[in-house]
PDB file of N, CA and C in Angstrom:
ATOM      1  N   UNK Z   9      23.037  -6.608 -16.477  1.00 70.00           N
ATOM      2  CA  UNK Z   9      23.524  -5.110 -15.949  1.00 70.00           C
ATOM      3  C   UNK Z   9      22.613  -4.101 -14.735  1.00 70.00           C
ATOM      4  N   UNK Z  10      22.703  -3.698 -13.450  1.00 82.00           N
ATOM      5  CA  UNK Z  10      22.402  -2.649 -13.529  1.00 82.00           C
ATOM      6  C   UNK Z  10      23.152  -1.673 -13.412  1.00 82.00           C
ATOM      7  N   UNK Z  11      22.324   0.220 -13.117  1.00 89.00           N
ATOM      8  CA  UNK Z  11      22.806   0.672 -13.037  1.00 89.00           C
ATOM      9  C   UNK Z  11      22.631   1.699 -12.051  1.00 89.00           C
ATOM     10  N   UNK Z  12      23.545   1.933 -10.969  1.00 91.00           N
ATOM     11  CA  UNK Z  12      22.540   2.272  -9.237  1.00 91.00           C
ATOM     12  C   UNK Z  12      22.773   3.259  -9.542  1.00 91.00           C
ATOM     13  N   UNK Z  13      22.245   3.639  -8.216  1.00 92.00           N
ATOM     14  CA  UNK Z  13      22.648   5.158  -8.298  1.00 92.00           C
ATOM     15  C   UNK Z  13      21.386   5.561  -6.898  1.00 92.00           C
ATOM     16  N   UNK Z  14      21.710   7.365  -6.728  1.00 92.00           N
ATOM     17  CA  UNK Z  14      20.781   7.300  -5.746  1.00 92.00           C
ATOM     18  C   UNK Z  14      20.190   8.741  -6.167  1.00 92.00           C
ATOM     19  N   UNK Z  15      18.882   8.666  -5.592  1.00 91.00           N
ATOM     20  CA  UNK Z  15      18.177   9.906  -5.566  1.00 91.00           C
ATOM     21  C   UNK Z  15      18.247  10.817  -4.044  1.00 91.00           C
ATOM     22  N   UNK Z  16      18.490  11.751  -4.410  1.00 91.00           N
ATOM     23  CA  UNK Z  16      19.127  12.645  -2.801  1.00 91.00           C
ATOM     24  C   UNK Z  16      18.064  13.883  -3.310  1.00 91.00           C
ATOM     25  N   UNK Z  17      18.026  15.245  -2.261  1.00 91.00           N
ATOM     26  CA  UNK Z  17      17.458  15.968  -2.690  1.00 91.00           C
ATOM     27  C   UNK Z  17      18.284  16.926  -1.073  1.00 91.00           C
ATOM     28  N   UNK Z  18      18.282  18.578  -1.828  1.00 92.00           N
ATOM     29  CA  UNK Z  18      19.056  18.877  -0.628  1.00 92.00           C
ATOM     30  C   UNK Z  18      17.966  19.044   0.506  1.00 92.00           C
ATOM     31  N   UNK Z  19      18.775  19.544   1.810  1.00 93.00           N
ATOM     32  CA  UNK Z  19      18.018  20.022   3.299  1.00 93.00           C
ATOM     33  C   UNK Z  19      18.568  21.456   2.973  1.00 93.00           C
ATOM     34  N   UNK Z  20      17.374  22.424   4.119  1.00 95.00           N
ATOM     35  CA  UNK Z  20      17.410  23.048   4.583  1.00 95.00           C
ATOM     36  C   UNK Z  20      18.812  23.804   5.142  1.00 95.00           C
ATOM     37  N   UNK Z  21      19.513  22.140   5.994  1.00 98.00           N
ATOM     38  CA  UNK Z  21      20.759  22.831   6.815  1.00 98.00           C
ATOM     39  C   UNK Z  21      22.135  22.548   5.959  1.00 98.00           C
ATOM     40  N   UNK Z  22      22.071  21.923   4.445  1.00 97.00           N
ATOM     41  CA  UNK Z  22      22.681  21.933   3.397  1.00 97.00           C
ATOM     42  C   UNK Z  22      23.644  20.462   3.726  1.00 97.00           C
ATOM     43  N   UNK Z  23      22.650  19.800   4.459  1.00 97.00           N
ATOM     44  CA  UNK Z  23      23.151  18.209   4.025  1.00 97.00           C
ATOM     45  C   UNK Z  23      21.833  17.238   2.891  1.00 97.00           C
ATOM     46  N   UNK Z  24      22.209  16.109   2.694  1.00 96.00           N
ATOM     47  CA  UNK Z  24      21.579  16.007   1.834  1.00 96.00           C
ATOM     48  C   UNK Z  24      20.321  14.676   2.792  1.00 96.00           C
ATOM     49  N   UNK Z  25      19.613  14.017   1.494  1.00 94.00           N
ATOM     50  CA  UNK Z  25      18.808  12.901   2.489  1.00 94.00           C
ATOM     51  C   UNK Z  25      19.050  12.023   0.817  1.00 94.00           C
ATOM     52  N   UNK Z  26      18.760  11.126   0.921  1.00 93.00           N
ATOM     53  CA  UNK Z  26      18.635  10.058   0.001  1.00 93.00           C
ATOM     54  C   UNK Z  26      18.145   8.979   0.345  1.00 93.00           C
ATOM     55  N   UNK Z  27      18.379   8.242  -0.988  1.00 94.00           N
ATOM     56  CA  UNK Z  27      17.554   7.031  -1.278  1.00 94.00           C
ATOM     57  C   UNK Z  27      18.346   5.941  -1.990  1.00 94.00           C
ATOM     58  N   UNK Z  28      18.379   4.463  -2.021  1.00 94.00           N
ATOM     59  CA  UNK Z  28      18.995   3.938  -3.016  1.00 94.00           C
ATOM     60  C   UNK Z  28      17.995   3.466  -3.612  1.00 94.00           C
ATOM     61  N   UNK Z  29      18.889   3.737  -5.273  1.00 90.00           N
ATOM     62  CA  UNK Z  29      18.399   3.160  -6.749  1.00 90.00           C
ATOM     63  C   UNK Z  29      18.967   1.771  -7.202  1.00 90.00           C
ATOM     64  N   UNK Z  30      18.771   0.785  -7.423  1.00 89.00           N
ATOM     65  CA  UNK Z  30      19.681  -0.402  -7.917  1.00 89.00           C
ATOM     66  C   UNK Z  30      19.145  -0.510  -9.688  1.00 89.00           C
ATOM     67  N   UNK Z  31      18.202  -0.182 -10.575  1.00 86.00           N
ATOM     68  CA  UNK Z  31      18.005  -0.689 -11.540  1.00 86.00           C
ATOM     69  C   UNK Z  31      17.558   0.481 -12.629  1.00 86.00           C
ATOM     70  N   UNK Z  32      18.721   0.892 -12.894  1.00 84.00           N
ATOM     71  CA  UNK Z  32      17.527   2.315 -14.185  1.00 84.00           C
ATOM     72  C   UNK Z  32      18.576   3.634 -13.742  1.00 84.00           C
ATOM     73  N   UNK Z  33      19.377   3.680 -13.549  1.00 87.00           N
ATOM     74  CA  UNK Z  33      19.634   4.712 -12.233  1.00 87.00           C
ATOM     75  C   UNK Z  33      20.268   5.712 -13.588  1.00 87.00           C
ATOM     76  N   UNK Z  34      20.632   5.547 -14.851  1.00 88.00           N
ATOM     77  CA  UNK Z  34      20.876   5.877 -15.962  1.00 88.00           C
ATOM     78  C   UNK Z  34      19.323   6.992 -15.933  1.00 88.00           C
ATOM     79  N   UNK Z  35      18.002   6.263 -16.015  1.00 90.00           N
ATOM     80  CA  UNK Z  35      17.043   7.483 -16.640  1.00 90.00           C
ATOM     81  C   UNK Z  35      15.982   8.282 -15.784  1.00 90.00           C
ATOM     82  N   UNK Z  36      16.783   7.300 -14.465  1.00 88.00           N
ATOM     83  CA  UNK Z  36      16.181   8.089 -13.096  1.00 88.00           C
ATOM     84  C   UNK Z  36      15.643   9.932 -13.193  1.00 88.00           C
ATOM     85  N   UNK Z  37      16.813  10.309 -13.394  1.00 88.00           N
ATOM     86  CA  UNK Z  37      16.666  11.838 -13.202  1.00 88.00           C
ATOM     87  C   UNK Z  37      15.975  12.671 -14.211  1.00 88.00           C
ATOM     88  N   UNK Z  38      16.181  11.635 -15.795  1.00 92.00           N
ATOM     89  CA  UNK Z  38      14.805  12.132 -16.723  1.00 92.00           C
ATOM     90  C   UNK Z  38      13.413  11.834 -15.788  1.00 92.00           C
ATOM     91  N   UNK Z  39      13.346  10.571 -15.253  1.00 91.00           N
ATOM     92  CA  UNK Z  39      12.066  10.608 -15.274  1.00 91.00           C
ATOM     93  C   UNK Z  39      10.960  10.808 -14.056  1.00 91.00           C
ATOM     94  N   UNK Z  40      12.303  11.730 -12.631  1.00 91.00           N
ATOM     95  CA  UNK Z  40      11.806  12.071 -12.009  1.00 91.00           C
ATOM     96  C   UNK Z  40      11.537  13.869 -12.132  1.00 91.00           C
ATOM     97  N   UNK Z  41      12.403  14.156 -13.091  1.00 92.00           N
ATOM     98  CA  UNK Z  41      12.160  15.375 -13.966  1.00 92.00           C
ATOM     99  C   UNK Z  41      10.683  15.088 -14.741  1.00 92.00           C
ATOM    100  N   UNK Z  42       9.925  14.182 -15.350  1.00 95.00           N
ATOM    101  CA  UNK Z  42       9.709  15.024 -16.108  1.00 95.00           C
ATOM    102  C   UNK Z  42       7.956  14.534 -15.082  1.00 95.00           C
ATOM    103  N   UNK Z  43       8.061  13.483 -14.640  1.00 94.00           N
ATOM    104  CA  UNK Z  43       7.124  13.085 -13.647  1.00 94.00           C
ATOM    105  C   UNK Z  43       6.865  13.397 -12.000  1.00 94.00           C
ATOM    106  N   UNK Z  44       7.669  13.701 -11.745  1.00 92.00           N
ATOM    107  CA  UNK Z  44       7.727  14.112  -9.707  1.00 92.00           C
ATOM    108  C   UNK Z  44       8.575  15.154  -9.742  1.00 92.00           C
ATOM    109  N   UNK Z  45       8.466  16.262 -10.396  1.00 91.00           N
ATOM    110  CA  UNK Z  45       9.077  17.665 -10.158  1.00 91.00           C
ATOM    111  C   UNK Z  45       9.198  18.753  -9.182  1.00 91.00           C
ATOM    112  N   UNK Z  46       7.917  18.313  -8.581  1.00 92.00           N
ATOM    113  CA  UNK Z  46       7.607  19.435  -7.517  1.00 92.00           C
ATOM    114  C   UNK Z  46       8.445  18.985  -6.180  1.00 92.00           C
ATOM    115  N   UNK Z  47       8.452  19.654  -5.435  1.00 88.00           N
ATOM    116  CA  UNK Z  47       9.693  20.082  -4.273  1.00 88.00           C
ATOM    117  C   UNK Z  47       8.636  18.486  -3.341  1.00 88.00           C
ATOM    118  N   UNK Z  48       7.173  18.526  -2.930  1.00 93.00           N
ATOM    119  CA  UNK Z  48       6.676  17.723  -2.250  1.00 93.00           C
ATOM    120  C   UNK Z  48       6.484  16.696  -3.229  1.00 93.00           C
ATOM    121  N   UNK Z  49       7.177  16.299  -4.121  1.00 93.00           N
ATOM    122  CA  UNK Z  49       7.442  14.653  -4.969  1.00 93.00           C
ATOM    123  C   UNK Z  49       8.489  14.075  -4.658  1.00 93.00           C
ATOM    124  N   UNK Z  50       9.363  15.217  -4.382  1.00 88.00           N
ATOM    125  CA  UNK Z  50      11.146  14.953  -3.728  1.00 88.00           C
ATOM    126  C   UNK Z  50      10.559  14.380  -2.725  1.00 88.00           C
ATOM    127  N   UNK Z  51      10.329  15.179  -1.393  1.00 91.00           N
ATOM    128  CA  UNK Z  51      10.096  14.576  -0.448  1.00 91.00           C
ATOM    129  C   UNK Z  51       9.096  13.156  -0.123  1.00 91.00           C
ATOM    130  N   UNK Z  52       8.706  13.015  -0.876  1.00 93.00           N
ATOM    131  CA  UNK Z  52       6.895  12.064  -1.036  1.00 93.00           C
ATOM    132  C   UNK Z  52       8.437  10.610  -1.322  1.00 93.00           C
ATOM    133  N   UNK Z  53       8.959  10.944  -2.250  1.00 91.00           N
ATOM    134  CA  UNK Z  53       9.763  10.017  -2.609  1.00 91.00           C
ATOM    135  C   UNK Z  53      10.929   9.041  -1.605  1.00 91.00           C
ATOM    136  N   UNK Z  54      11.500  10.255  -0.795  1.00 92.00           N
ATOM    137  CA  UNK Z  54      12.403   9.787  -0.381  1.00 92.00           C
ATOM    138  C   UNK Z  54      12.306   9.662   0.982  1.00 92.00           C
ATOM    139  N   UNK Z  55      11.013   9.763   1.707  1.00 92.00           N
ATOM    140  CA  UNK Z  55      10.083   9.543   2.773  1.00 92.00           C
ATOM    141  C   UNK Z  55       9.994   7.915   2.224  1.00 92.00           C
ATOM    142  N   UNK Z  56       9.975   7.500   1.211  1.00 91.00           N
ATOM    143  CA  UNK Z  56       8.723   6.071   1.271  1.00 91.00           C
ATOM    144  C   UNK Z  56       9.874   5.146   1.366  1.00 91.00           C
ATOM    145  N   UNK Z  57      11.330   5.348   1.616  1.00 88.00           N
ATOM    146  CA  UNK Z  57      12.669   4.563   1.822  1.00 88.00           C
ATOM    147  C   UNK Z  57      13.055   3.770   0.754  1.00 88.00           C
ATOM    148  N   UNK Z  58      14.162   3.155   1.410  1.00 80.00           N
ATOM    149  CA  UNK Z  58      14.977   1.920  -0.304  1.00 80.00           C
ATOM    150  C   UNK Z  58      14.076   1.291  -0.193  1.00 80.00           C
TER     151      UNK Z  58
END
């Protein structure tokens, strides 16, 4: 079974931009904090799309 999640970042206008993550959603936050912790990293990941 998959643990689904969304990867999101807060925009300046108070809205969110996000992408869907189908697998391993329970570990995504830990991995992102460890390897993709900057604002530029977050922007690049979100811009890749789903």
